[in-house]
Amino acid sequence: MSRNRPLAKLLSYRNNLMLVKRCGHVVQFCGNSSLSGHSVHEFPKHTAVRRQWIRFVQTKRANFHPPHEKSQAVICGSHLTPDSFEGALMVELGYKTKKTLKLDAVPTINPEKPAETPKASGAKRSRSAACSGNDCQQC
């Protein structure tokens, strides 16, 4: 029986990972997810609003195909303005309440492309640049 315990633990771990909904699978340059504490929202069923959500994603990802209705594609709350939620005033006043997305809410905030960090060059430093004298222990 103890042999099955690691397998059960692995399966439990895998099942929990599958429940994480990531905005980055839909919105380019967004790394938010339900795991990182961000609210995530499924595409609306109302056709007109759904089309607006799809157009929002396609502004940065032209090849984005609309998710089917059973899809778990989500967009996080970071792409929505505070007035997209019901109960936003209650939160501002300090009340702990769950914000509910309005039925006509449309995402409008796109994340900026992250600045590219300069890559380290593969060139090796010369010995004189790496060592400051005869007492160098690296050479």
CSV table of C-alpha atoms in Angstrom, one decimal:
chain,number,residue,atom,x,y,z
A,1,MET,CA,0.0,0.0,0.0
A,2,SER,CA,2.9,2.4,0.7
A,3,ARG,CA,4.0,2.0,-3.0
A,4,ASN,CA,0.8,3.6,-4.2
A,5,ARG,CA,1.1,6.7,-2.0
A,6,PRO,CA,3.7,8.5,-4.2
A,7,LEU,CA,1.5,7.8,-7.2
A,8,ALA,CA,-1.6,9.1,-5.4
A,9,LYS,CA,0.4,12.3,-4.4
A,10,LEU,CA,1.5,12.8,-8.0
A,11,LEU,CA,-2.0,12.4,-9.3
A,12,SER,CA,-3.3,14.8,-6.7
A,13,TYR,CA,-0.6,17.4,-7.6
A,14,ARG,CA,-1.5,17.0,-11.3
A,15,ASN,CA,-5.2,17.4,-10.7
A,16,ASN,CA,-4.6,20.6,-8.7
A,17,LEU,CA,-2.5,22.0,-11.5
A,18,MET,CA,-5.3,21.4,-14.0
A,19,LEU,CA,-7.6,23.7,-11.9
A,20,VAL,CA,-5.3,26.7,-12.4
A,21,LYS,CA,-6.8,29.1,-14.9
A,22,ARG,CA,-4.2,31.3,-16.7
A,23,CYS,CA,-4.9,34.5,-18.4
A,24,GLY,CA,-1.5,34.2,-20.3
A,25,HIS,CA,-3.0,31.4,-22.4
A,26,VAL,CA,-5.3,34.1,-23.9
A,27,VAL,CA,-3.9,37.6,-23.4
A,28,GLN,CA,-0.3,38.1,-24.7
A,29,PHE,CA,2.3,39.2,-22.1
A,30,CYS,CA,0.0,38.4,-19.1
A,31,GLY,CA,1.3,35.9,-16.6
A,32,ASN,CA,-1.6,36.2,-14.1
A,33,SER,CA,-3.6,33.2,-13.0
A,34,SER,CA,-6.0,32.1,-10.4
A,35,LEU,CA,-3.1,30.6,-8.5
A,36,SER,CA,-1.4,34.0,-8.2
A,37,GLY,CA,-4.5,35.4,-6.6
A,38,HIS,CA,-6.0,37.3,-9.5
A,39,SER,CA,-9.6,37.1,-10.4
A,40,VAL,CA,-10.2,35.3,-13.6
A,41,HIS,CA,-13.3,35.5,-15.8
A,42,GLU,CA,-14.6,33.1,-18.5
A,43,PHE,CA,-15.7,34.5,-21.8
A,44,PRO,CA,-19.3,35.6,-21.6
A,45,LYS,CA,-22.0,33.7,-23.3
A,46,HIS,CA,-23.8,36.8,-24.6
A,47,THR,CA,-22.8,36.9,-28.2
A,48,ALA,CA,-22.3,40.7,-28.6
A,49,VAL,CA,-20.2,41.0,-25.5
A,50,ARG,CA,-18.3,37.8,-26.3
A,51,ARG,CA,-17.3,39.3,-29.7
A,52,GLN,CA,-15.9,42.4,-28.0
A,53,TRP,CA,-13.8,40.2,-25.7
A,54,ILE,CA,-12.5,38.3,-28.8
A,55,ARG,CA,-11.7,41.6,-30.5
A,56,PHE,CA,-9.8,42.7,-27.4
A,57,VAL,CA,-7.6,39.6,-27.5
A,58,GLN,CA,-7.1,39.9,-31.3
A,59,THR,CA,-5.6,43.4,-30.9
A,60,LYS,CA,-2.4,41.7,-29.8
A,61,ARG,CA,-2.9,38.2,-31.1
A,62,ALA,CA,-4.4,38.4,-34.6
A,63,ASN,CA,-4.4,34.6,-35.0
A,64,PHE,CA,-6.5,34.1,-31.8
A,65,HIS,CA,-9.5,31.8,-32.5
A,66,PRO,CA,-12.6,32.2,-30.4
A,67,PRO,CA,-12.9,29.7,-27.6
A,68,HIS,CA,-15.9,27.4,-27.8
A,69,GLU,CA,-18.5,27.8,-25.1
A,70,LYS,CA,-17.3,24.9,-23.0
A,71,SER,CA,-13.8,26.2,-23.0
A,72,GLN,CA,-12.1,27.3,-19.8
A,73,ALA,CA,-10.3,30.2,-21.6
A,74,VAL,CA,-10.2,33.2,-19.1
A,75,ILE,CA,-9.1,36.8,-18.9
A,76,CYS,CA,-7.9,38.1,-15.5
A,77,GLY,CA,-9.4,41.2,-13.8
A,78,SER,CA,-6.2,43.2,-14.5
A,79,HIS,CA,-7.6,43.8,-18.1
A,80,LEU,CA,-10.8,45.2,-16.8
A,81,THR,CA,-11.5,48.7,-15.3
A,82,PRO,CA,-12.8,49.0,-11.7
A,83,ASP,CA,-16.2,50.1,-13.0
A,84,SER,CA,-16.5,46.7,-14.8
A,85,PHE,CA,-17.4,45.1,-11.5
A,86,GLU,CA,-20.5,45.3,-9.3
A,87,GLY,CA,-19.7,46.0,-5.7
A,88,ALA,CA,-16.5,47.9,-6.6
A,89,LEU,CA,-17.7,50.8,-4.4
A,90,MET,CA,-18.1,48.4,-1.4
A,91,VAL,CA,-14.5,47.3,-1.8
A,92,GLU,CA,-13.3,50.9,-2.0
A,93,LEU,CA,-15.2,51.6,1.2
A,94,GLY,CA,-13.3,48.8,2.9
A,95,TYR,CA,-16.0,46.1,2.9
A,96,LYS,CA,-14.9,42.6,2.2
A,97,THR,CA,-17.1,41.5,-0.6
A,98,LYS,CA,-16.7,39.4,-3.7
A,99,LYS,CA,-16.6,41.6,-6.8
A,100,THR,CA,-19.0,40.4,-9.5
A,101,LEU,CA,-18.3,41.1,-13.2
A,102,LYS,CA,-21.0,43.1,-14.9
A,103,LEU,CA,-22.7,41.4,-17.7
A,104,ASP,CA,-21.7,44.0,-20.2
A,105,ALA,CA,-18.1,44.4,-19.0
A,106,VAL,CA,-15.4,44.3,-21.7
A,107,PRO,CA,-11.6,44.1,-21.2
A,108,THR,CA,-9.8,47.2,-22.3
A,109,ILE,CA,-6.4,47.2,-20.6
A,110,ASN,CA,-3.6,45.4,-22.5
A,111,PRO,CA,-0.3,44.7,-20.8
A,112,GLU,CA,2.8,46.2,-22.1
A,113,LYS,CA,5.4,44.0,-23.8
A,114,PRO,CA,8.1,43.3,-21.2
A,115,ALA,CA,11.4,45.1,-21.8
A,116,GLU,CA,14.0,42.8,-23.3
A,117,THR,CA,16.9,42.2,-21.0
A,118,PRO,CA,20.3,42.4,-22.8
A,119,LYS,CA,21.7,39.0,-23.2
A,120,ALA,CA,25.1,38.2,-21.8
A,121,SER,CA,27.7,38.0,-24.6
A,122,GLY,CA,29.4,34.6,-25.1
A,123,ALA,CA,32.7,36.3,-25.4
A,124,LYS,CA,35.3,35.3,-22.8
A,125,ARG,CA,37.1,38.0,-20.8
A,126,SER,CA,40.8,38.3,-21.3
A,127,ARG,CA,43.0,37.2,-18.4
A,128,SER,CA,44.0,40.8,-17.7
A,129,ALA,CA,40.4,41.9,-17.4
A,130,ALA,CA,39.5,38.9,-15.2
A,131,CYS,CA,42.5,39.1,-12.9
A,132,SER,CA,43.8,42.2,-11.1
A,133,GLY,CA,47.3,41.0,-10.5
A,134,ASN,CA,49.6,38.1,-9.6
A,135,ASP,CA,47.6,37.2,-6.5
A,136,CYS,CA,44.6,36.0,-8.5
A,137,GLN,CA,43.3,32.6,-7.3
A,138,GLN,CA,41.2,32.0,-10.4
A,139,CYS,CA,44.0,31.8,-13.0
